[in-house]
Amino acid sequence: MVTAQPTPDSARRLARENRRFFEIPSSTLLDRLLRLAPERSKVLAEPPPGSGLRPVVGDMALPFVGNGLAFLRWGPALQLDLYRRFGPVSWCKPLGNTTVFVTGPEATQVVVSNKDKAFGQGWDYYIERFFPRGLLLLQFDEHMFHRRLMQHAFTRDRLDWYFAELTTLADTAIARWPADRELQLYPTIKSLTLEIAGEIFMAADVGPERDRLNDAFVACTRAPLSVIRFPIPGGHWRAGIKGRKVLEEYFYRMLPSKRESVEGDFFSALCHAETEDGERFSDEDVVDHMIFLIMAAHDTSTITATTVAYYLGKHPEWQDRVRAEVLARPAGPLDIAALEQLKTLEMVIKECLRLVAPVPGLVRKTVKDTEILGQYIPAGVTVAVDNWVNHLLPEYWTEPEQFDPDRFSDERREDKSHRYAWVPFGAGAHKCIGMHFGMLEVKTILDAMLRNYEWTIPADYEMPWSYSSMPFPRDGAPVVLHRRG
Ligand code: HEM
């Protein structure tokens, strides 16, 4: 049964629950060994004489791997540590790729507003092999052209069609989840979001192929941060390459029928999108965009919905509050207008996106020499904006380690402390095109969960996040749902 107010004890526990995002652990031997590595400070590049710029300094960490291993273990805590030691701009060579780390809203602003067009896309190093020519992989004028054409798939009319489909599907599937025994929430939601993707993105029953497609997407998203970036047997890289083949084969097989008929789904929208001058996406464009879109939509929404369920299980007083809002909704179909009214749920989702940013970095590459806050950055280096860490800085958030959705209330609006303090959807030219859709999808899933079930998460359980790609729970996020009477 769900309880009410937190006790002083639980308040202390709650302060600890997010500690792992803020503090480098020393609980395992490997962590202790990594912490022992001596700092190897080094300048990235000397600024041109007379420029008045300062060099970027960083810690080279371990030979060969740089701080890649530490990042995989410590995630945002490592980035926060670099920020404290070197300031908003530092650098290293994780996995052999020279990378400038950019932290804090001021430095973020320089990169995402991209005033002198010095920052091109930088995701190619990580994901091009698996998601070639996805929207995020394009840059400057070409990117703008593709983004405008893709907007045809995100009009209000289209969103209405998607949500009429989505709410029924989510309601039916969630009502059938098993109760009163342990459920792995993360894979369960992942399977649901893939089903939603099948319906909304392709108007296709992916049923018989769901596992194969799911595995293929998982392989493609895990591969980019492989330490060994060659197709060795049993390796993530090779699995990613195989996954890409499976996806291409599937989408090219579906393409001719999508070109022929006009329907409400994304796939159809991309096949028929046209500029005023009659320009359209080629077959290759459509397939590349579809594969990227589904990846971009599916994992992010899954992680967010899982995180929200986790924090609501940890904070029953918030679960009660959000459920009361959901149950108070006037009778009638759950449409976009109704979802937009769920303000408490929205605050909770925003707080969860603050604490766990599903896309923890925005990756760019300098196309010419430039500077960030007076520090010199040469052309040709990767620049990673640590948007997650912006969410954790005490300069912008009160007690950032606390789960406190009220910080997003109209009275407080802590996210307004700086335009780039809360950036889970990125910002600038590449800001998430599916932001509205993603928020609505997560709300739909939580709405159905709250109406059907109650759940609590044991006080001593803490989600073991993996930072190997997007953050995800290594144990699948076990939870016991109790059906509401
Ligand atoms: C909670 C859910 C989501 C989160 C947190 C999220 C986060 C992000 C972030 C941070 C970026 C920018 C990356 C960068 O600048 O390097 C991005 C871009 C993008 N997202 Fe999302 N996303 C979500 C849901 C979705 C959904 C549902 C879709 C599609 C329906 C989508 C499609 C895209 C696309 C296509 C881009 C590339 C935009 C461009 O390059 O112009 N995302 N997303």
Short mmCIF file of C-alpha atoms and ligand atoms in Angstrom, two decimals:
data_model
loop_
_atom_site.label_atom_id
_atom_site.label_comp_id
_atom_site.label_asym_id
_atom_site.label_seq_id
_atom_site.Cartn_x
_atom_site.Cartn_y
_atom_site.Cartn_z
CA MET A 1 0.00 0.00 0.00
CA VAL A 2 1.27 3.45 -0.86
CA THR A 3 2.11 5.72 2.10
CA ALA A 4 2.15 9.50 2.52
CA GLN A 5 4.76 11.96 3.86
CA PRO A 6 8.52 11.15 3.98
CA THR A 7 10.02 10.72 7.46
CA PRO A 8 13.38 12.34 8.45
CA ASP A 9 14.97 8.93 7.92
CA SER A 10 13.58 8.56 4.46
CA ALA A 11 14.64 12.15 3.68
CA ARG A 12 18.24 11.20 4.53
CA ARG A 13 17.94 8.09 2.39
CA LEU A 14 16.51 10.12 -0.49
CA ALA A 15 19.51 12.47 -0.34
CA ARG A 16 21.68 9.38 -0.78
CA GLU A 17 19.70 7.79 -3.56
CA ASN A 18 21.23 9.90 -6.32
CA ARG A 19 24.67 10.06 -4.78
CA ARG A 20 26.14 7.94 -7.56
CA PHE A 21 25.55 10.78 -10.05
CA PHE A 22 27.58 13.16 -7.89
CA GLU A 23 30.33 11.14 -6.23
CA ILE A 24 32.96 8.87 -7.70
CA PRO A 25 32.54 5.49 -6.00
CA SER A 26 35.29 3.52 -4.33
CA SER A 27 33.30 0.43 -3.44
CA THR A 28 34.98 -1.98 -5.88
CA LEU A 29 38.66 -2.73 -6.41
CA LEU A 30 38.47 -1.47 -10.00
CA ASP A 31 37.04 1.87 -8.87
CA ARG A 32 39.76 2.22 -6.25
CA LEU A 33 42.45 1.40 -8.82
CA LEU A 34 41.02 3.89 -11.31
CA ARG A 35 40.98 6.55 -8.62
CA LEU A 36 44.67 5.89 -7.95
CA ALA A 37 45.70 6.79 -11.51
CA PRO A 38 47.86 9.95 -11.23
CA GLU A 39 46.66 13.10 -12.98
CA ARG A 40 48.47 13.66 -16.29
CA SER A 41 47.65 17.28 -17.11
CA LYS A 42 48.20 18.33 -20.67
CA VAL A 43 47.37 21.26 -22.90
CA LEU A 44 45.17 20.46 -25.92
CA ALA A 45 46.79 23.02 -28.25
CA GLU A 46 48.66 26.30 -27.78
CA PRO A 47 46.47 29.25 -28.79
CA PRO A 48 47.71 31.34 -31.73
CA PRO A 49 50.14 34.05 -30.52
CA GLY A 50 48.41 37.35 -29.84
CA SER A 51 44.92 35.77 -29.81
CA GLY A 52 44.49 36.45 -26.10
CA LEU A 53 42.95 32.99 -25.75
CA ARG A 54 43.83 30.48 -23.02
CA PRO A 55 44.62 26.84 -23.76
CA VAL A 56 42.29 24.00 -22.81
CA VAL A 57 43.86 21.78 -20.16
CA GLY A 58 42.78 18.23 -19.39
CA ASP A 59 43.75 15.03 -17.64
CA MET A 60 45.05 12.36 -20.04
CA ALA A 61 44.13 9.72 -17.43
CA LEU A 62 45.19 6.19 -18.41
CA PRO A 63 47.42 5.44 -21.40
CA PHE A 64 45.48 4.25 -24.51
CA VAL A 65 41.97 4.35 -23.02
CA GLY A 66 42.13 7.88 -21.56
CA ASN A 67 39.21 8.32 -19.20
CA GLY A 68 36.96 6.04 -21.30
CA LEU A 69 36.97 3.27 -18.70
CA ALA A 70 36.28 5.70 -15.84
CA PHE A 71 33.42 7.21 -17.84
CA LEU A 72 31.83 3.79 -18.40
CA ARG A 73 31.92 3.19 -14.65
CA TRP A 74 31.17 6.63 -13.22
CA GLY A 75 29.16 8.46 -15.89
CA PRO A 76 28.10 11.96 -14.79
CA ALA A 77 30.16 11.80 -11.56
CA LEU A 78 33.33 11.75 -13.67
CA GLN A 79 32.18 14.70 -15.80
CA LEU A 80 31.28 16.62 -12.66
CA ASP A 81 34.73 15.91 -11.25
CA LEU A 82 36.38 17.21 -14.45
CA TYR A 83 34.25 20.34 -14.22
CA ARG A 84 35.35 20.94 -10.64
CA ARG A 85 39.02 20.36 -11.49
CA PHE A 86 39.34 22.09 -14.86
CA GLY A 87 36.29 24.36 -15.19
CA PRO A 88 33.67 24.35 -17.98
CA VAL A 89 36.09 23.30 -20.73
CA SER A 90 38.56 20.39 -20.48
CA TRP A 91 39.71 17.59 -22.74
CA CYS A 92 40.87 13.96 -22.92
CA LYS A 93 41.23 11.17 -25.46
CA PRO A 94 38.63 8.53 -24.48
CA LEU A 95 38.68 5.52 -26.79
CA GLY A 96 41.36 7.25 -28.88
CA ASN A 97 39.16 10.18 -29.90
CA THR A 98 40.39 13.66 -28.89
CA THR A 99 37.38 15.17 -27.12
CA VAL A 100 36.74 18.54 -25.54
CA PHE A 101 34.23 18.31 -22.67
CA VAL A 102 31.93 21.26 -22.30
CA THR A 103 29.98 21.65 -19.06
CA GLY A 104 27.69 24.30 -17.62
CA PRO A 105 25.00 26.43 -19.25
CA GLU A 106 27.31 29.26 -20.34
CA ALA A 107 29.66 27.00 -22.27
CA THR A 108 26.69 24.99 -23.60
CA GLN A 109 25.24 28.19 -25.02
CA VAL A 110 28.39 28.88 -27.06
CA VAL A 111 28.26 25.45 -28.70
CA VAL A 112 24.54 25.04 -29.34
CA SER A 113 23.92 28.60 -30.51
CA ASN A 114 26.89 28.07 -32.86
CA LYS A 115 27.11 31.74 -33.81
CA ASP A 116 30.21 31.48 -36.01
CA LYS A 117 29.22 28.07 -37.42
CA ALA A 118 32.31 26.43 -35.99
CA PHE A 119 30.54 23.35 -34.59
CA GLY A 120 29.50 20.74 -37.13
CA GLN A 121 28.00 17.41 -36.10
CA GLY A 122 30.31 15.06 -34.23
CA TRP A 123 28.21 11.97 -33.75
CA ASP A 124 29.77 10.33 -36.81
CA TYR A 125 32.69 8.95 -34.79
CA TYR A 126 30.27 7.05 -32.56
CA ILE A 127 27.21 6.16 -34.58
CA GLU A 128 27.75 6.72 -38.30
CA ARG A 129 28.58 3.07 -38.95
CA PHE A 130 25.19 2.10 -37.49
CA PHE A 131 23.01 5.14 -38.23
CA PRO A 132 24.45 6.71 -41.40
CA ARG A 133 22.74 9.91 -42.52
CA GLY A 134 20.27 10.01 -39.64
CA LEU A 135 19.04 13.58 -39.11
CA LEU A 136 21.46 14.17 -36.24
CA LEU A 137 24.35 13.13 -38.49
CA LEU A 138 23.68 15.85 -41.04
CA GLN A 139 24.97 19.38 -40.65
CA PHE A 140 24.39 22.99 -41.65
CA ASP A 141 22.32 23.60 -44.84
CA GLU A 142 21.78 19.94 -45.66
CA HIS A 143 20.57 19.32 -42.12
CA MET A 144 18.17 22.27 -42.30
CA PHE A 145 16.72 21.00 -45.55
CA HIS A 146 16.11 17.47 -44.20
CA ARG A 147 14.76 18.79 -40.89
CA ARG A 148 12.20 21.02 -42.64
CA LEU A 149 11.04 18.13 -44.79
CA MET A 150 10.84 15.87 -41.76
CA GLN A 151 8.68 18.41 -39.93
CA HIS A 152 5.85 17.19 -42.21
CA ALA A 153 5.76 14.10 -40.00
CA PHE A 154 5.30 16.17 -36.81
CA THR A 155 2.32 18.41 -37.59
CA ARG A 156 -0.50 18.65 -35.04
CA ASP A 157 -2.81 16.62 -37.34
CA ARG A 158 -0.28 13.84 -37.51
CA LEU A 159 0.29 13.89 -33.74
CA ASP A 160 -3.48 13.54 -33.25
CA TRP A 161 -3.49 10.46 -35.48
CA TYR A 162 -0.48 8.96 -33.68
CA PHE A 163 -2.06 9.46 -30.27
CA ALA A 164 -5.40 8.01 -31.16
CA GLU A 165 -3.43 4.82 -32.01
CA LEU A 166 -0.98 5.04 -29.15
CA THR A 167 -3.36 5.43 -26.24
CA THR A 168 -5.43 2.39 -27.17
CA LEU A 169 -2.36 0.28 -27.73
CA ALA A 170 -0.64 1.34 -24.50
CA ASP A 171 -3.83 0.93 -22.43
CA THR A 172 -4.47 -2.59 -23.67
CA ALA A 173 -0.87 -3.76 -23.33
CA ILE A 174 -0.28 -2.25 -19.87
CA ALA A 175 -3.53 -3.60 -18.44
CA ARG A 176 -2.23 -7.10 -19.31
CA TRP A 177 1.10 -6.80 -17.49
CA PRO A 178 1.51 -9.45 -14.80
CA ALA A 179 0.76 -8.29 -11.23
CA ASP A 180 1.96 -9.47 -7.80
CA ARG A 181 5.18 -10.95 -9.06
CA GLU A 182 8.49 -9.48 -10.07
CA LEU A 183 8.50 -7.82 -13.46
CA GLN A 184 11.54 -6.50 -15.34
CA LEU A 185 10.20 -3.08 -16.05
CA TYR A 186 12.84 -1.84 -18.48
CA PRO A 187 12.57 -4.65 -21.07
CA THR A 188 8.78 -4.70 -20.61
CA ILE A 189 8.50 -1.00 -21.46
CA LYS A 190 11.03 -1.40 -24.25
CA SER A 191 8.94 -4.08 -25.85
CA LEU A 192 5.89 -1.80 -25.56
CA THR A 193 7.64 1.22 -27.08
CA LEU A 194 8.81 -0.94 -29.98
CA GLU A 195 5.24 -2.08 -30.52
CA ILE A 196 4.18 1.58 -30.41
CA ALA A 197 6.93 2.38 -32.90
CA GLY A 198 5.67 -0.40 -35.17
CA GLU A 199 2.17 0.98 -35.09
CA ILE A 200 2.88 4.70 -35.25
CA PHE A 201 6.07 4.82 -37.24
CA MET A 202 5.14 2.13 -39.73
CA ALA A 203 1.46 1.24 -39.27
CA ALA A 204 2.74 -2.32 -39.29
CA ASP A 205 2.25 -5.24 -36.99
CA VAL A 206 5.87 -5.97 -36.08
CA GLY A 207 4.64 -8.86 -33.91
CA PRO A 208 6.39 -11.81 -35.51
CA GLU A 209 9.59 -9.83 -36.09
CA ARG A 210 9.55 -7.82 -32.87
CA ASP A 211 12.35 -9.66 -31.08
CA ARG A 212 14.59 -9.68 -34.12
CA LEU A 213 14.08 -5.94 -34.71
CA ASN A 214 14.44 -5.15 -31.03
CA ASP A 215 17.72 -7.08 -30.85
CA ALA A 216 18.92 -5.29 -33.98
CA PHE A 217 18.17 -1.85 -32.49
CA VAL A 218 19.81 -2.79 -29.20
CA ALA A 219 22.91 -4.02 -31.03
CA CYS A 220 23.15 -0.79 -33.03
CA THR A 221 22.83 1.43 -29.94
CA ARG A 222 25.30 -0.58 -27.83
CA ALA A 223 27.99 -0.82 -30.49
CA PRO A 224 29.06 2.86 -30.67
CA LEU A 225 30.80 2.84 -27.27
CA SER A 226 32.58 -0.47 -27.84
CA VAL A 227 36.11 -0.38 -26.54
CA ILE A 228 37.13 -2.64 -29.45
CA ARG A 229 35.91 -0.90 -32.58
CA PHE A 230 36.42 -3.82 -34.99
CA PRO A 231 34.08 -6.65 -35.96
CA ILE A 232 35.66 -9.36 -33.79
CA PRO A 233 33.49 -12.45 -33.15
CA GLY A 234 31.30 -11.97 -30.08
CA GLY A 235 32.02 -8.21 -29.97
CA HIS A 236 29.49 -5.37 -29.77
CA TRP A 237 30.83 -3.74 -32.95
CA ARG A 238 30.15 -6.84 -35.05
CA ALA A 239 26.71 -7.26 -33.48
CA GLY A 240 25.95 -3.64 -34.41
CA ILE A 241 26.93 -4.21 -38.05
CA LYS A 242 24.71 -7.30 -38.22
CA GLY A 243 21.88 -5.35 -36.55
CA ARG A 244 22.10 -2.61 -39.16
CA LYS A 245 21.75 -5.22 -41.93
CA VAL A 246 18.61 -6.64 -40.33
CA LEU A 247 17.06 -3.17 -40.08
CA GLU A 248 17.92 -2.16 -43.64
CA GLU A 249 16.54 -5.41 -45.02
CA TYR A 250 13.27 -4.86 -43.11
CA PHE A 251 12.76 -1.20 -44.13
CA TYR A 252 13.66 -1.68 -47.81
CA ARG A 253 11.21 -4.60 -47.88
CA MET A 254 8.45 -2.35 -46.52
CA LEU A 255 9.27 0.70 -48.67
CA PRO A 256 7.41 -0.04 -51.97
CA SER A 257 4.03 -0.42 -50.28
CA LYS A 258 4.62 2.76 -48.24
CA ARG A 259 5.44 4.72 -51.38
CA GLU A 260 2.18 3.52 -52.96
CA SER A 261 -0.36 4.31 -50.25
CA VAL A 262 -0.89 7.49 -48.20
CA GLU A 263 -1.45 6.68 -44.52
CA GLY A 264 -1.14 8.43 -41.16
CA ASP A 265 2.13 6.85 -39.94
CA PHE A 266 5.65 8.36 -39.92
CA PHE A 267 6.95 6.06 -42.64
CA SER A 268 4.18 7.18 -44.97
CA ALA A 269 4.73 10.83 -43.98
CA LEU A 270 8.43 10.62 -44.91
CA CYS A 271 7.64 8.84 -48.19
CA HIS A 272 5.27 11.61 -49.28
CA ALA A 273 6.80 14.74 -47.68
CA GLU A 274 7.45 17.33 -50.37
CA THR A 275 8.80 20.90 -50.46
CA GLU A 276 7.08 23.68 -52.39
CA ASP A 277 9.63 23.03 -55.16
CA GLY A 278 8.63 19.37 -55.33
CA GLU A 279 11.77 18.00 -53.64
CA ARG A 280 11.34 14.72 -51.75
CA PHE A 281 13.35 12.21 -49.75
CA SER A 282 15.09 9.48 -51.80
CA ASP A 283 14.50 5.82 -50.86
CA GLU A 284 17.86 5.79 -49.06
CA ASP A 285 16.93 8.96 -47.15
CA VAL A 286 13.64 7.44 -46.01
CA VAL A 287 15.27 4.22 -44.79
CA ASP A 288 18.14 6.05 -43.04
CA HIS A 289 15.74 8.48 -41.37
CA MET A 290 13.33 5.75 -40.30
CA ILE A 291 16.06 3.68 -38.66
CA PHE A 292 17.47 6.72 -36.87
CA LEU A 293 14.04 8.02 -35.84
CA ILE A 294 12.98 4.75 -34.29
CA MET A 295 16.25 4.45 -32.41
CA ALA A 296 15.97 8.09 -31.26
CA ALA A 297 12.36 7.66 -30.13
CA HIS A 298 12.38 4.17 -28.72
CA ASP A 299 15.28 4.06 -26.26
CA THR A 300 14.84 7.61 -24.97
CA SER A 301 11.15 7.15 -24.16
CA THR A 302 11.83 3.74 -22.61
CA ILE A 303 14.54 5.11 -20.33
CA THR A 304 12.38 8.07 -19.33
CA ALA A 305 9.27 5.99 -18.56
CA THR A 306 11.41 3.50 -16.56
CA THR A 307 13.04 6.32 -14.60
CA VAL A 308 9.67 7.89 -13.80
CA ALA A 309 8.27 4.55 -12.60
CA TYR A 310 11.40 4.05 -10.48
CA TYR A 311 11.19 7.44 -8.75
CA LEU A 312 7.44 7.11 -8.24
CA GLY A 313 8.11 3.75 -6.58
CA LYS A 314 10.73 5.36 -4.37
CA HIS A 315 8.52 8.35 -3.54
CA PRO A 316 5.03 7.03 -2.83
CA GLU A 317 3.78 10.47 -1.82
CA TRP A 318 4.43 11.60 -5.39
CA GLN A 319 2.86 8.45 -6.78
CA ASP A 320 -0.30 9.27 -4.80
CA ARG A 321 -0.27 12.85 -6.01
CA VAL A 322 0.15 11.97 -9.68
CA ARG A 323 -2.42 9.19 -9.51
CA ALA A 324 -4.95 11.57 -7.96
CA GLU A 325 -4.41 13.90 -10.93
CA VAL A 326 -4.79 11.07 -13.44
CA LEU A 327 -7.97 9.76 -11.80
CA ALA A 328 -9.48 13.24 -11.58
CA ARG A 329 -9.35 13.60 -15.36
CA PRO A 330 -12.79 14.03 -16.87
CA ALA A 331 -14.12 10.88 -18.51
CA GLY A 332 -13.52 10.54 -22.23
CA PRO A 333 -10.77 9.43 -24.57
CA LEU A 334 -7.19 10.19 -23.61
CA ASP A 335 -6.22 12.66 -26.30
CA ILE A 336 -3.39 15.17 -26.58
CA ALA A 337 -5.43 17.93 -24.91
CA ALA A 338 -6.11 15.67 -21.89
CA LEU A 339 -2.45 14.64 -21.66
CA GLU A 340 -1.35 18.25 -21.75
CA GLN A 341 -3.47 18.93 -18.65
CA LEU A 342 -1.49 16.44 -16.53
CA LYS A 343 0.75 19.11 -14.99
CA THR A 344 1.90 17.18 -11.90
CA LEU A 345 2.91 14.23 -14.04
CA GLU A 346 4.72 16.65 -16.31
CA MET A 347 6.73 18.07 -13.37
CA VAL A 348 7.67 14.53 -12.34
CA ILE A 349 8.80 13.64 -15.86
CA LYS A 350 10.86 16.82 -16.10
CA GLU A 351 12.51 16.07 -12.78
CA CYS A 352 13.31 12.54 -13.94
CA LEU A 353 14.81 13.89 -17.18
CA ARG A 354 16.91 16.21 -15.02
CA LEU A 355 18.20 13.40 -12.80
CA VAL A 356 18.72 10.90 -15.64
CA ALA A 357 19.20 12.48 -19.06
CA PRO A 358 18.56 9.69 -21.61
CA VAL A 359 20.92 11.41 -24.08
CA PRO A 360 23.74 12.40 -21.72
CA GLY A 361 25.84 14.36 -24.22
CA LEU A 362 25.51 16.49 -27.34
CA VAL A 363 28.36 15.68 -29.69
CA ARG A 364 29.82 18.12 -32.20
CA LYS A 365 33.06 18.54 -34.14
CA THR A 366 34.88 21.81 -34.82
CA VAL A 367 35.03 22.59 -38.53
CA LYS A 368 37.41 25.52 -37.94
CA ASP A 369 39.50 27.00 -35.13
CA THR A 370 37.26 28.57 -32.53
CA GLU A 371 36.93 29.39 -28.83
CA ILE A 372 34.66 28.61 -25.91
CA LEU A 373 34.59 31.14 -23.05
CA GLY A 374 38.02 32.43 -24.07
CA GLN A 375 39.65 29.01 -24.45
CA TYR A 376 41.16 27.98 -27.75
CA ILE A 377 39.73 24.96 -29.60
CA PRO A 378 41.45 23.92 -32.82
CA ALA A 379 39.61 22.59 -35.88
CA GLY A 380 38.86 18.88 -36.15
CA VAL A 381 38.22 17.92 -32.53
CA THR A 382 35.13 16.35 -31.06
CA VAL A 383 33.24 18.57 -28.62
CA ALA A 384 30.91 16.84 -26.14
CA VAL A 385 28.44 19.02 -24.26
CA ASP A 386 27.68 17.30 -20.94
CA ASN A 387 24.04 18.32 -20.81
CA TRP A 388 23.32 15.82 -18.01
CA VAL A 389 25.88 17.53 -15.76
CA ASN A 390 24.20 20.90 -16.32
CA HIS A 391 21.23 19.36 -14.49
CA LEU A 392 23.33 18.56 -11.43
CA LEU A 393 25.11 21.84 -10.75
CA PRO A 394 24.28 23.45 -7.38
CA GLU A 395 24.87 26.87 -8.99
CA TYR A 396 21.55 26.41 -10.84
CA TRP A 397 19.53 23.91 -8.79
CA THR A 398 18.68 23.80 -5.09
CA GLU A 399 19.87 20.53 -3.57
CA PRO A 400 20.32 18.95 -7.00
CA GLU A 401 20.75 15.45 -5.49
CA GLN A 402 17.15 15.50 -4.24
CA PHE A 403 14.18 14.20 -6.22
CA ASP A 404 12.02 17.32 -6.05
CA PRO A 405 9.52 17.73 -8.93
CA ASP A 406 8.15 20.91 -7.36
CA ARG A 407 11.26 22.68 -8.58
CA PHE A 408 9.45 22.78 -11.95
CA SER A 409 6.29 24.34 -10.48
CA ASP A 410 5.14 27.75 -11.75
CA GLU A 411 6.21 29.29 -8.44
CA ARG A 412 9.78 27.96 -8.60
CA ARG A 413 10.70 27.21 -12.22
CA GLU A 414 14.31 26.41 -11.37
CA ASP A 415 14.82 25.34 -14.96
CA LYS A 416 14.61 29.04 -15.82
CA SER A 417 17.75 29.76 -13.76
CA HIS A 418 19.54 29.68 -17.11
CA ARG A 419 18.24 28.98 -20.61
CA TYR A 420 20.61 26.01 -20.87
CA ALA A 421 20.39 24.69 -17.29
CA TRP A 422 17.79 22.03 -18.26
CA VAL A 423 18.56 20.57 -21.67
CA PRO A 424 17.50 16.90 -21.80
CA PHE A 425 16.23 17.47 -25.35
CA GLY A 426 19.30 19.41 -26.45
CA ALA A 427 19.08 22.91 -27.89
CA GLY A 428 19.83 24.87 -31.04
CA ALA A 429 19.59 23.55 -34.60
CA HIS A 430 19.56 19.89 -33.53
CA LYS A 431 17.10 20.24 -30.64
CA CYS A 432 15.01 17.08 -30.41
CA ILE A 433 12.41 17.12 -33.16
CA GLY A 434 10.37 14.51 -31.25
CA MET A 435 10.31 16.33 -27.89
CA HIS A 436 6.56 16.87 -27.82
CA PHE A 437 5.88 13.37 -29.06
CA GLY A 438 8.29 11.87 -26.50
CA MET A 439 6.70 13.72 -23.55
CA LEU A 440 3.23 12.61 -24.65
CA GLU A 441 4.31 9.01 -25.11
CA VAL A 442 5.84 8.85 -21.63
CA LYS A 443 2.73 10.48 -20.15
CA THR A 444 0.49 7.93 -21.90
CA ILE A 445 2.49 5.01 -20.50
CA LEU A 446 2.52 6.43 -16.96
CA ASP A 447 -1.15 7.35 -17.11
CA ALA A 448 -2.05 3.72 -17.86
CA MET A 449 0.37 2.37 -15.23
CA LEU A 450 -1.02 4.67 -12.53
CA ARG A 451 -4.62 3.80 -13.29
CA ASN A 452 -3.97 0.06 -13.30
CA TYR A 453 -1.34 -0.48 -10.60
CA GLU A 454 0.38 0.64 -7.41
CA TRP A 455 4.01 -0.15 -6.75
CA THR A 456 6.77 0.57 -4.27
CA ILE A 457 10.51 0.15 -4.61
CA PRO A 458 12.41 -1.16 -1.55
CA ALA A 459 14.24 1.58 0.36
CA ASP A 460 17.61 -0.15 0.04
CA TYR A 461 17.35 -0.69 -3.71
CA GLU A 462 19.23 1.72 -5.99
CA MET A 463 19.05 1.48 -9.74
CA PRO A 464 22.39 0.20 -11.10
CA TRP A 465 22.73 2.48 -14.12
CA SER A 466 24.93 1.47 -17.02
CA TYR A 467 26.67 4.31 -18.82
CA SER A 468 27.84 2.23 -21.77
CA SER A 469 25.57 4.07 -24.22
CA MET A 470 22.40 5.77 -23.07
CA PRO A 471 21.90 5.23 -19.32
CA PHE A 472 19.88 2.08 -18.69
CA PRO A 473 19.31 -0.14 -15.64
CA ARG A 474 21.74 -3.06 -15.75
CA ASP A 475 19.34 -5.30 -13.82
CA GLY A 476 16.28 -4.55 -15.98
CA ALA A 477 14.62 -2.53 -13.17
CA PRO A 478 12.76 -5.20 -11.18
CA VAL A 479 9.44 -4.11 -9.67
CA VAL A 480 6.29 -5.76 -8.31
CA LEU A 481 3.07 -4.17 -9.54
CA HIS A 482 -0.13 -4.55 -7.49
CA ARG A 483 -3.37 -4.30 -9.40
CA ARG A 484 -5.64 -1.56 -8.09
CA GLY A 485 -9.03 -2.73 -6.92
C1 HEM B 1 12.15 11.52 -23.72
C2 HEM B 1 12.44 11.34 -24.95
C3 HEM B 1 13.57 11.98 -25.72
C4 HEM B 1 14.73 12.58 -25.32
C5 HEM B 1 15.22 12.80 -23.91
C6 HEM B 1 15.43 13.02 -26.51
C7 HEM B 1 16.64 13.69 -26.52
C8 HEM B 1 17.24 14.21 -27.65
C9 HEM B 1 18.41 15.03 -27.67
C10 HEM B 1 19.22 15.45 -26.45
C11 HEM B 1 18.68 15.37 -28.96
C12 HEM B 1 19.80 16.28 -29.46
C13 HEM B 1 21.13 15.58 -29.60
C14 HEM B 1 22.23 16.55 -30.01
O1 HEM B 1 22.01 17.74 -30.15
O2 HEM B 1 23.36 16.08 -30.17
C15 HEM B 1 17.68 14.73 -29.77
C16 HEM B 1 17.62 14.83 -31.14
C17 HEM B 1 16.71 14.13 -31.91
N1 HEM B 1 15.62 13.41 -31.46
FE1 HEM B 1 15.10 13.14 -29.53
N2 HEM B 1 14.69 12.65 -27.59
C18 HEM B 1 13.55 12.04 -27.16
C19 HEM B 1 12.52 11.53 -27.94
C20 HEM B 1 12.49 11.54 -29.31
C21 HEM B 1 11.41 11.04 -30.11
C22 HEM B 1 10.12 10.46 -29.56
C23 HEM B 1 11.78 11.21 -31.42
C24 HEM B 1 11.02 10.88 -32.67
C25 HEM B 1 9.75 10.70 -32.74
C26 HEM B 1 13.09 11.83 -31.43
C27 HEM B 1 13.82 12.14 -32.55
C28 HEM B 1 14.98 12.90 -32.55
C29 HEM B 1 15.67 13.31 -33.76
C30 HEM B 1 15.29 12.94 -35.19
C31 HEM B 1 16.75 14.09 -33.36
C32 HEM B 1 17.77 14.79 -34.26
C33 HEM B 1 17.32 16.21 -34.49
C34 HEM B 1 18.22 17.00 -35.42
O3 HEM B 1 19.39 16.63 -35.61
O4 HEM B 1 17.75 18.00 -35.98
N3 HEM B 1 13.50 12.01 -30.13
N4 HEM B 1 16.80 14.05 -28.96
#
